[in-house]
Coordinates of C-alpha atoms and ligand atoms in Angstrom, one line a residue:
M1 CA 94.0 131.8 81.4
A2 CA 92.9 131.4 85.0
W3 CA 89.7 132.4 86.8
I4 CA 88.1 132.8 90.2
F5 CA 84.5 131.7 90.5
Q6 CA 82.9 133.2 93.5
G7 CA 79.8 132.2 95.5
N8 CA 78.1 133.6 98.5
P9 CA 77.3 131.1 101.2
A10 CA 74.3 133.3 102.3
R11 CA 72.7 132.5 99.0
Y12 CA 74.1 129.1 98.1
D13 CA 75.4 126.2 100.2
I14 CA 78.9 126.1 98.7
D15 CA 80.4 123.8 101.3
G16 CA 77.5 121.3 100.8
Y17 CA 77.9 121.4 97.1
L18 CA 81.7 120.8 97.1
S19 CA 81.3 118.0 99.6
R20 CA 78.6 116.2 97.6
Y21 CA 80.2 116.6 94.2
P22 CA 84.0 116.7 94.7
Q23 CA 84.6 115.8 91.1
R24 CA 82.6 117.9 88.8
I25 CA 80.7 121.1 89.6
Y26 CA 78.9 123.8 87.6
W27 CA 79.3 127.5 88.3
Y28 CA 77.0 130.4 87.2
T29 CA 78.8 132.4 84.6
N30 CA 77.6 135.8 83.5
R31 CA 80.9 137.4 82.4
Y32 CA 83.9 136.4 80.2
I33 CA 81.7 133.9 78.5
H34 CA 83.8 133.9 75.3
D35 CA 87.1 134.1 77.1
I36 CA 86.8 131.0 79.2
S37 CA 88.5 128.0 77.5
I38 CA 88.7 124.3 78.2
G39 CA 91.7 123.5 80.5
D40 CA 91.7 127.0 82.1
V41 CA 92.5 126.8 85.8
A42 CA 89.6 127.7 88.1
F43 CA 89.7 128.6 91.8
I44 CA 86.4 128.5 93.7
W45 CA 86.1 131.4 96.1
R46 CA 83.7 131.5 99.0
A47 CA 82.5 135.0 99.9
G48 CA 81.2 136.1 103.3
S49 CA 82.8 136.1 106.8
D50 CA 84.9 133.0 106.1
A51 CA 86.1 134.1 102.7
G52 CA 88.8 132.7 100.6
A53 CA 89.8 130.1 98.0
V54 CA 88.3 126.8 98.9
A55 CA 88.9 124.6 95.8
I56 CA 90.9 124.4 92.6
G57 CA 90.2 122.7 89.4
H58 CA 90.0 123.3 85.6
V59 CA 87.3 124.1 83.1
V60 CA 86.0 121.0 81.3
E61 CA 82.7 122.4 79.9
L62 CA 82.4 125.9 78.4
P63 CA 79.6 128.2 79.6
T64 CA 76.5 126.2 78.7
P65 CA 72.8 126.9 79.1
V66 CA 71.6 125.1 82.3
Q67 CA 69.3 122.9 80.3
S68 CA 72.1 121.4 78.2
V69 CA 74.9 120.7 80.6
K70 CA 76.5 117.2 80.3
F71 CA 75.7 116.2 83.9
P72 CA 72.5 117.9 85.1
E73 CA 72.6 115.8 88.2
A74 CA 75.7 117.6 89.4
L75 CA 74.1 121.1 89.1
G76 CA 73.2 121.1 92.8
S77 CA 70.1 123.2 92.1
D78 CA 68.5 122.3 95.4
L79 CA 71.2 124.1 97.4
W80 CA 70.1 127.6 96.6
K81 CA 68.9 129.3 99.7
T82 CA 67.2 132.1 97.9
D83 CA 65.3 132.2 94.7
E84 CA 68.1 133.3 92.3
E85 CA 68.3 134.1 88.7
A86 CA 71.8 132.5 89.0
A87 CA 70.1 129.1 89.3
D88 CA 69.4 129.5 85.6
G89 CA 71.6 130.9 82.9
L90 CA 75.0 129.8 81.7
K91 CA 77.0 127.3 83.8
T92 CA 80.7 126.5 83.4
G93 CA 81.7 122.9 84.1
I94 CA 84.7 122.6 86.4
E95 CA 86.5 119.4 87.3
L96 CA 87.9 119.8 90.8
T97 CA 91.3 118.5 91.9
D98 CA 91.5 119.8 95.4
I99 CA 89.0 121.0 98.0
R100 CA 89.9 122.7 101.3
L101 CA 86.9 124.1 103.1
T102 CA 88.6 125.2 106.3
V103 CA 91.9 126.9 107.3
D104 CA 92.8 123.5 108.9
E105 CA 92.4 121.9 105.5
G106 CA 94.5 124.5 103.9
M107 CA 92.1 126.9 102.3
V108 CA 93.7 130.3 101.3
S109 CA 91.8 132.9 103.3
R110 CA 90.9 136.4 102.2
T111 CA 93.2 137.7 104.9
Q112 CA 96.2 135.8 103.5
T113 CA 95.3 137.0 100.0
K114 CA 95.0 140.6 101.1
A115 CA 98.4 140.4 102.7
D116 CA 100.1 139.3 99.5
S117 CA 101.9 142.2 97.6
V118 CA 100.5 141.1 94.2
L119 CA 97.0 139.9 95.2
R120 CA 96.1 142.9 97.4
S121 CA 95.4 144.8 94.2
S122 CA 93.4 142.0 92.5
T123 CA 89.8 142.5 91.6
I124 CA 88.6 139.8 94.1
I125 CA 90.1 141.9 96.9
R126 CA 89.4 145.4 95.7
I127 CA 86.0 145.0 94.0
P128 CA 84.7 141.6 95.2
N129 CA 81.2 142.0 93.7
G130 CA 80.5 139.4 91.0
T131 CA 80.8 135.8 90.1
V132 CA 83.7 135.4 87.6
F133 CA 87.1 137.1 88.0
R134 CA 90.0 137.0 85.7
L135 CA 93.4 136.4 87.2
E136 CA 96.3 138.2 85.6
N137 CA 99.4 136.1 85.2
E138 CA 101.2 137.4 88.3
E139 CA 98.1 137.1 90.3
F140 CA 97.6 133.5 89.2
T141 CA 101.2 132.7 90.2
A142 CA 100.8 134.4 93.6
L143 CA 97.5 132.6 94.4
T144 CA 98.9 129.2 93.2
N145 CA 101.9 129.8 95.6
L146 CA 99.6 130.6 98.5
W147 CA 97.7 127.4 97.7
G148 CA 101.0 125.6 98.1
L149 CA 101.6 124.4 94.5
P150 CA 104.9 124.9 92.8
V151 CA 104.5 127.4 90.0
G152 CA 103.3 125.8 86.8
T153 CA 102.3 122.5 88.3
V154 CA 98.5 122.8 88.7
P155 CA 97.1 119.3 88.9
H156 CA 95.5 118.4 85.7
A157 CA 93.2 116.0 84.0
S158 CA 96.1 114.0 82.6
A159 CA 96.7 112.5 86.0
I160 CA 96.1 108.8 85.7
E161 CA 92.7 107.4 86.4
G162 CA 93.6 105.4 89.5
Q163 CA 95.2 108.4 91.2
R164 CA 92.3 110.6 90.3
Q165 CA 89.9 108.1 91.8
L166 CA 92.0 107.7 95.0
R167 CA 92.2 111.5 95.3
S168 CA 88.4 111.9 94.9
H169 CA 88.1 109.2 97.6
Y170 CA 90.2 111.1 100.0
V171 CA 88.6 114.4 99.2
R172 CA 85.3 113.0 100.1
E173 CA 86.5 111.4 103.3
R174 CA 88.2 114.7 104.3
S175 CA 85.2 116.7 103.7
S176 CA 84.5 118.1 107.1
R177 CA 80.9 118.7 106.3
L178 CA 80.1 115.1 105.3
R179 CA 82.1 113.7 108.2
H180 CA 80.2 115.9 110.6
D181 CA 76.8 115.0 109.1
K182 CA 77.6 111.3 109.1
L183 CA 78.8 111.1 112.7
Q184 CA 75.8 113.1 113.8
A185 CA 73.4 110.8 112.0
F186 CA 75.2 107.7 113.3
R187 CA 75.1 109.0 116.9
Q188 CA 71.4 109.6 116.5
K189 CA 70.7 106.1 115.1
H190 CA 72.9 104.1 117.5
G191 CA 73.1 106.3 120.6
G192 CA 76.8 106.7 120.2
L193 CA 79.8 105.9 118.0
H194 CA 81.2 102.5 117.2
C195 CA 83.4 101.0 114.5
E196 CA 81.3 99.4 111.7
V197 CA 84.0 96.9 111.1
C198 CA 85.2 95.6 114.5
G199 CA 82.5 97.1 116.8
F200 CA 85.1 99.0 118.9
S201 CA 83.4 101.7 120.9
K202 CA 85.6 102.6 123.9
S203 CA 87.0 105.8 122.4
A204 CA 83.4 107.0 122.1
Q205 CA 83.7 107.9 125.8
F206 CA 86.5 110.4 125.0
P207 CA 85.6 114.1 125.5
A208 CA 84.0 115.7 122.4
P209 CA 87.0 117.1 120.4
F210 CA 88.8 113.7 120.6
T211 CA 85.9 111.5 119.6
D212 CA 85.8 112.8 116.1
R213 CA 89.5 111.9 115.8
A214 CA 89.2 108.4 117.1
F215 CA 86.5 107.6 114.6
E216 CA 86.8 108.3 110.9
V217 CA 84.4 108.3 108.1
H218 CA 85.2 105.9 105.2
H219 CA 83.7 106.0 101.7
K220 CA 82.6 102.5 100.9
K221 CA 82.2 102.9 97.1
P222 CA 85.2 103.8 95.0
L223 CA 84.1 105.8 91.9
A224 CA 83.0 103.4 89.3
D225 CA 83.5 105.9 86.5
A226 CA 85.5 109.0 87.4
E227 CA 84.1 110.8 84.3
K228 CA 80.7 111.0 85.8
P229 CA 80.1 113.0 88.9
V230 CA 78.7 110.8 91.6
Q231 CA 76.8 112.3 94.6
T232 CA 77.9 111.2 98.0
L233 CA 75.1 110.1 100.3
L234 CA 75.5 109.4 104.0
N235 CA 74.7 105.8 103.3
D236 CA 77.8 105.6 101.1
L237 CA 79.9 106.3 104.2
A238 CA 80.8 104.1 107.1
V239 CA 82.1 105.0 110.6
L240 CA 85.4 103.2 111.4
C241 CA 87.8 103.3 114.2
A242 CA 91.2 104.7 113.2
N243 CA 92.8 101.3 113.4
C244 CA 90.4 99.6 111.0
H245 CA 90.3 102.6 108.7
R246 CA 94.1 102.4 108.3
T247 CA 93.9 98.7 107.6
V248 CA 91.2 99.2 104.9
H249 CA 93.6 101.7 103.2
S250 CA 96.7 99.5 103.5
N251 CA 96.7 99.0 99.7
S252 CA 94.7 100.2 96.7
E253 CA 92.1 97.4 97.0
V254 CA 90.0 99.6 99.3
E255 CA 86.6 98.1 98.5
K256 CA 87.8 94.5 98.7
N257 CA 89.6 95.1 102.0
Y258 CA 86.5 96.7 103.6
S259 CA 84.2 93.7 102.8
L260 CA 86.9 91.3 103.8
L261 CA 87.3 92.8 107.2
V262 CA 83.6 93.3 107.7
G263 CA 83.2 89.6 106.8
I264 CA 85.7 88.4 109.4
Y265 CA 83.8 90.1 112.2
E266 CA 80.4 89.1 110.9
K267 CA 81.5 85.4 111.2
K268 CA 82.6 85.9 114.7
S269 CA 79.3 87.4 116.0
Ligands
ZN1 ZN1 87.5 99.0 114.0
ZN2 ZN1 88.6 105.3 103.8

């Protein structure tokens, strides 16, 4: 079975939630409580003006009262913008495998979905009120296709640990929301951008749209335990020039590489 879990950004900061907890999230579930099974595929759908599917994953915790979920720290309860009954109630635990918050990152927009001959008659398009939607088989195939996955190959928990960790690493670094917040905080603190490894700052004079390309945001801590959702804080991130960032990721020893390179420049100064 496959599901769409919908959220309204006017009531809940969905982008903030997915950026902070790219591994495990919980979604309010008031329907299909006994139909949802472990391993079911789940799409996260953002409602509103920028609507569409923004993440994919699978169910790892059946609908559970909010007080007894496995990882209460990953509930993201502080991200409600209004006082909602949905903050309480049953929550389904979803392990995410891919997050795409913008069209640039490859989200599947409502417009795209509506243009699809199968999906145009799906509930999420016709009667988009609600939180949980069941996807019929053909709808699931169609949405998976739009997402860009070959039919029947939804990424799954069986992916080996290292790959999962690396993927979570990239997801967090790609999160446009975290990147934006980090660069802004860094600018405020240091009066501009520079590389935290080599100190390079020349590209910081580039006009605005280029600066964010010349400097990248790197996640310093690989996930110690991929089973446990870890919140990403701005302090976990470092601003690096594109050159150093590439070097840090030249092999899988990302954490070691980072401290090695930082150490080399520290000795010089
Ligand atoms: Zn650098
Ligand atoms: Zn990185």
